[in-house]
Each structure stands twice: as C-alpha cells, then as structure tokens.
C-alpha positions as CSV (number, residue, x, y, z in Angstrom):
1,M,18.1,3.6,-19.0
2,T,14.7,4.7,-17.3
3,E,13.2,7.9,-17.9
4,P,13.0,9.9,-14.8
5,R,9.7,10.1,-13.2
6,D,9.5,14.4,-13.5
7,D,10.4,13.5,-17.1
8,R,7.5,10.9,-17.3
9,L,5.0,12.8,-15.6
10,A,5.8,16.0,-17.9
11,A,5.2,13.7,-20.9
12,A,1.9,12.1,-19.2
13,L,0.5,15.7,-18.7
14,R,1.6,17.0,-22.4
15,D,-0.2,14.5,-23.8
16,L,-3.2,15.1,-21.7
17,G,-2.8,18.9,-22.8
18,D,-3.0,17.7,-26.5
19,R,-6.4,15.6,-25.6
20,L,-8.3,18.7,-24.0
21,D,-10.6,21.0,-25.8
22,V,-10.6,24.2,-23.8
23,P,-12.7,26.9,-24.9
24,P,-11.6,30.6,-25.8
25,A,-10.4,32.7,-23.0
26,P,-12.8,35.6,-21.8
27,D,-12.0,39.0,-22.1
28,V,-11.6,39.7,-18.6
29,R,-9.8,43.1,-18.5
30,E,-12.3,45.0,-16.5
31,A,-12.2,42.5,-13.7
32,V,-8.5,42.3,-13.5
33,L,-8.9,46.5,-13.6
34,A,-11.2,46.1,-10.7
35,R,-9.1,43.7,-8.8
36,L,-6.0,45.7,-9.3
37,A,-7.7,48.7,-7.8
38,T,-8.5,46.7,-4.2
39,P,-5.7,46.0,-1.8
40,P,-4.2,43.2,-1.7
41,R,-4.9,40.5,0.9
42,R,-2.1,38.2,2.6
43,R,-2.3,34.7,1.1
44,P,-2.2,31.9,3.6
45,V,0.9,29.9,3.0
46,L,-0.1,25.8,2.5
47,P,2.5,23.6,4.1
48,R,4.5,21.8,1.6
49,W,2.5,18.3,2.9
50,A,-0.5,20.0,1.6
51,T,0.6,21.0,-1.6
52,V,1.7,17.5,-2.2
53,A,-1.5,15.7,-1.3
54,A,-3.1,18.5,-3.9
55,A,-1.0,17.6,-6.8
56,L,-1.6,13.5,-5.6
57,V,-5.5,14.0,-6.1
58,L,-5.0,16.0,-9.2
59,A,-2.8,13.3,-10.5
60,F,-5.0,10.6,-9.5
61,A,-8.3,12.8,-11.1
62,I,-6.3,12.2,-14.3
63,A,-5.3,8.5,-14.1
64,V,-8.9,8.1,-13.8
65,T,-10.4,10.2,-16.5
66,V,-8.2,10.4,-19.4
67,S,-6.7,7.9,-21.7
68,P,-5.3,4.7,-21.3
69,A,-2.0,5.6,-22.3
70,V,-1.8,8.7,-20.3
71,R,-3.7,6.6,-16.9
72,A,-1.1,3.8,-17.2
73,T,1.8,6.2,-16.7
74,V,0.0,8.2,-14.1
75,T,-0.9,5.5,-12.0
76,D,2.5,4.1,-12.3
77,L,4.1,7.5,-10.6
78,L,1.4,7.0,-8.1
79,R,3.2,3.6,-6.5
80,F,3.4,5.8,-3.6
81,A,4.5,4.7,0.1
82,G,4.0,0.8,-0.9
83,I,0.2,1.1,-2.4
84,E,-0.7,1.2,-6.1
85,L,-4.0,3.4,-6.7
86,R,-5.5,1.2,-9.2
87,E,-8.7,2.2,-11.6
88,E,-9.7,-1.7,-11.7
89,P,-11.5,-3.6,-9.2
90,G,-8.9,-5.7,-6.6
91,P,-7.0,-8.2,-7.5
92,A,-8.5,-11.5,-6.9
93,I,-7.7,-13.7,-3.6
94,R,-4.8,-16.5,-4.2
95,E,-5.4,-19.6,-3.5
96,Q,-3.4,-21.5,-0.3
97,G,-1.1,-23.5,-2.2
98,L,2.7,-22.7,-2.7
99,L,3.8,-19.9,-5.0
100,P,6.4,-20.3,-7.6
101,G,9.7,-19.9,-5.3
102,E,7.9,-20.3,-2.1
103,R,8.5,-23.2,0.2
104,S,8.0,-25.1,3.6
105,V,10.7,-24.5,6.4
106,D,10.9,-24.9,9.9
107,L,10.7,-21.6,11.9
108,G,14.7,-21.9,12.6
109,E,15.6,-22.2,9.2
110,A,13.9,-19.2,8.1
111,R,15.5,-17.2,10.7
112,H,18.7,-18.2,9.1
113,L,17.5,-17.7,5.8
114,A,15.8,-14.1,6.2
115,A,17.8,-10.8,6.8
116,F,15.8,-9.4,9.0
117,P,14.3,-10.4,12.4
118,I,11.2,-13.0,12.3
119,S,8.4,-12.1,14.6
120,V,6.2,-14.4,16.4
121,P,2.7,-13.1,17.7
122,A,2.5,-14.4,21.3
123,A,-1.0,-14.6,21.1
124,L,-0.9,-17.5,18.4
125,G,2.6,-19.2,19.7
126,Y,4.6,-21.6,17.3
127,P,3.2,-21.3,14.0
128,D,1.7,-24.7,12.1
129,D,3.4,-24.0,8.9
130,V,6.4,-21.5,7.9
131,R,6.8,-20.7,4.4
132,V,9.4,-18.5,3.0
133,A,9.9,-16.8,-0.3
134,D,12.4,-15.0,-2.7
135,E,16.1,-15.8,-3.2
136,P,17.5,-14.2,-1.2
137,T,14.5,-14.4,1.2
138,R,12.3,-11.6,1.7
139,V,9.0,-12.6,2.5
140,V,8.3,-15.2,5.4
141,S,4.7,-16.0,6.0
142,L,3.7,-18.0,9.7
143,L,0.6,-19.7,8.5
144,Y,-2.1,-21.2,11.7
145,Q,-5.0,-23.4,11.5
146,A,-8.4,-22.6,13.1
147,G,-8.0,-22.9,17.3
148,P,-8.7,-21.2,20.5
149,G,-7.9,-17.3,19.8
150,R,-8.0,-17.7,16.2
151,P,-10.3,-16.9,13.5
152,P,-12.1,-19.7,11.5
153,A,-10.7,-21.1,8.6
154,T,-12.7,-20.2,5.4
155,A,-10.9,-22.2,2.9
156,G,-9.0,-24.9,3.1
157,P,-7.1,-25.6,6.3
158,V,-5.1,-22.1,6.7
159,A,-7.6,-19.7,9.3
160,L,-4.3,-17.1,9.7
161,R,-1.2,-15.9,8.5
162,L,1.3,-13.3,8.8
163,D,3.1,-12.1,6.5
164,E,6.6,-10.3,7.1
165,F,8.4,-8.7,4.4
166,D,11.9,-7.1,4.4
167,G,11.0,-3.9,3.0
168,Q,9.4,-1.0,4.1
169,L,5.8,1.1,2.7
170,G,7.2,4.6,3.4
171,P,6.0,7.5,6.1
172,A,3.2,8.2,4.0
173,F,1.6,4.8,3.1
174,E,-1.3,5.8,6.0
175,K,-3.1,9.0,4.0
176,F,-2.3,6.9,0.3
177,L,-3.9,3.5,1.4
178,S,-6.6,5.3,3.0
179,M,-7.6,6.4,-0.2
180,A,-7.8,2.9,-1.6
181,G,-10.5,2.3,0.9
182,G,-7.9,1.5,3.6
183,Q,-8.9,2.5,7.6
184,A,-6.0,4.2,9.5
185,V,-5.8,2.5,12.9
186,D,-2.6,2.3,15.3
187,V,-1.2,-0.8,16.6
188,D,0.6,0.1,19.9
189,G,1.3,3.7,18.7
190,V,2.6,2.9,15.5
191,P,0.3,3.9,12.2
192,A,-1.4,1.1,10.6
193,I,-4.0,0.3,8.0
194,W,-6.6,-2.0,7.9
195,V,-8.3,-2.9,4.7
196,D,-11.6,-4.8,4.3
197,R,-11.4,-5.8,1.1
198,P,-9.0,-8.0,-1.4
199,H,-6.0,-5.6,-2.2
200,E,-2.3,-5.3,-3.9
201,L,0.4,-4.5,-1.3
202,L,3.4,-2.4,-2.9
203,Y,7.1,-2.5,-0.5
204,I,10.4,-1.6,-1.3
205,D,13.2,-4.0,-0.1
206,R,16.5,-3.0,0.9
207,T,18.2,-2.6,-2.4
208,G,14.9,0.0,-3.5
209,E,13.4,-2.4,-6.0
210,W,9.8,-2.5,-6.0
211,H,7.6,-5.6,-5.0
212,H,4.2,-6.9,-4.7
213,E,2.0,-9.3,-3.0
214,T,-2.2,-9.5,-3.2
215,A,-3.8,-11.2,-0.4
216,R,-4.1,-14.8,0.3
217,L,-6.9,-15.5,2.7
218,S,-9.6,-13.2,3.3
219,A,-10.2,-9.4,2.6
220,Q,-9.7,-9.0,6.4
221,T,-6.2,-7.3,6.7
222,L,-4.1,-5.3,8.9
223,V,-0.7,-3.8,7.6
224,W,2.0,-2.2,9.3
225,Q,5.4,-1.4,9.9
226,R,7.9,-1.9,12.3
227,G,11.8,-0.6,11.7
228,A,12.6,-2.1,8.2
229,V,10.1,-5.0,8.5
230,T,6.6,-4.7,7.0
231,F,3.8,-6.6,8.3
232,R,0.3,-8.3,7.1
233,L,-1.9,-10.0,9.4
234,E,-4.7,-11.6,7.3
235,G,-7.4,-13.5,8.4
236,A,-11.6,-13.6,9.0
237,F,-11.4,-11.8,11.7
238,T,-12.9,-8.6,13.3
239,L,-10.5,-5.1,13.3
240,S,-10.4,-5.7,17.1
241,D,-9.2,-9.4,17.2
242,A,-6.9,-8.3,14.2
243,L,-5.5,-5.4,16.5
244,R,-5.2,-7.8,19.6
245,I,-3.3,-10.4,17.7
246,A,-1.0,-7.6,16.4
247,A,-0.2,-5.8,19.3
248,T,1.8,-8.8,20.5
249,V,4.0,-9.7,17.6
250,G,7.9,-9.1,18.7
C-alpha cells in the first residue's frame, strides 16, 4: 500500500533533521525576560493560502539543497496542480513521430473514442492530422502544417499542435508553474500559463491517476484548462499569437 503523503513528508523531514549540524542554542534568558515585560502586540493572522505557500517554498528549498534520497521524496510531494518542480534542466523536446500507443485517426473517430469533448480552434480550421493516445483515449492531438495564420514549421512538417488532455491541472497550477519558469496569462478570462522553454506537464485523469507529457515541437507553449479538459498549444509563435489562437478554441 502506498504510504500517505503526510507520512512520507514527515519521514523525509526527519531524515533531513538527522543530516543537519545544529549549533548549541545560545543563552536567551535575559532576552526572554525583557520581552515578557513588554506588552504583547497583536500578530496578523496569515490567510491559509499564504501558510500553504510558505510551506511549499520551504519544501522546495529542501528539495534542492539536501541529499538525493531526501530530495527525491520531497520533490515527489511537490507534484501539485499538474506541475512537477525539478532541479535538473527541462526534458528534451520529443520527436514528431508517433509515440508508443499513439495512432493517427480522423477527427470523427477521435470524437467517438474520447470520453471528453474535442475542441477545434476556429483560427486554424480542420487539422491536417489527428492523433489519439492511451487506451481508453486520454489524449487527442490536433496537428497543423505551416500556412496562413500559423507559425512556421521548425522541424519536420508540423508547425503547431494542440494537445487536449482528459484531466485537470488543479486550481493552483498558475502559482506553481510560475515557479518553474512560466508566465501567468489568461485565455478569455481563464487562467493560463505561457512557458517559453522545454517542460514537463503532469495532469490528473478522471480516475485520479497522474500522467505526464513533455513538449513535442518547441519551447513556446500555452497551457490552460476548461472544465475537465486541459489544453496545451505548442508552436514557434509569440505569446500574442498563441492567445489569439487559443481564444478561438471551441
């Protein structure tokens, strides 16, 4: 049985405590007596989100400064909101070829196979290729070649791809992805993240299982969520172009 997250975090912090060299505590009796003589001041109460954020910052600091074993445990616990914070450089961009379990289908078949609604960006029109992955289908990718209103192709024929994931990033993904180098933006009022370097995306499917995907085309990527579907738009475009295209996904 998998150990609960709280127990794993506690074990990691205990291991960290065993490794830290803490000097003897100084004699603070006089300072304490002087402070007791001073009238107490009302302390501001931190909102719950601020407390959680502080704990995450502490955990992230631990993850990048201690032993590999402790770092691995704490890093695993930082897989919040679809994003895993990593110390090492981002993953390499994948080739455009088919992945294991991925196959080309037409749009009608993809809509039949997927348990979620597939959206097509009106700014791009009908895709040049459609791919589905996993069984049952959890990822649908719409691929576009270079053309009017589209970015140039940088490697191979595909210039732009829109991946649609049957899963959610979670309500706090904006904060934590920004820690990994993302820029907070919005798509028609919906929180989104612009990432300009290779990255790894983690999402949770409808059964609660974690999945991850890496960039396929370029470092320029826009990620957002609508309902129970996560969208990732990749291509060699500017942020303004990505937002323009994303606004027409429907």
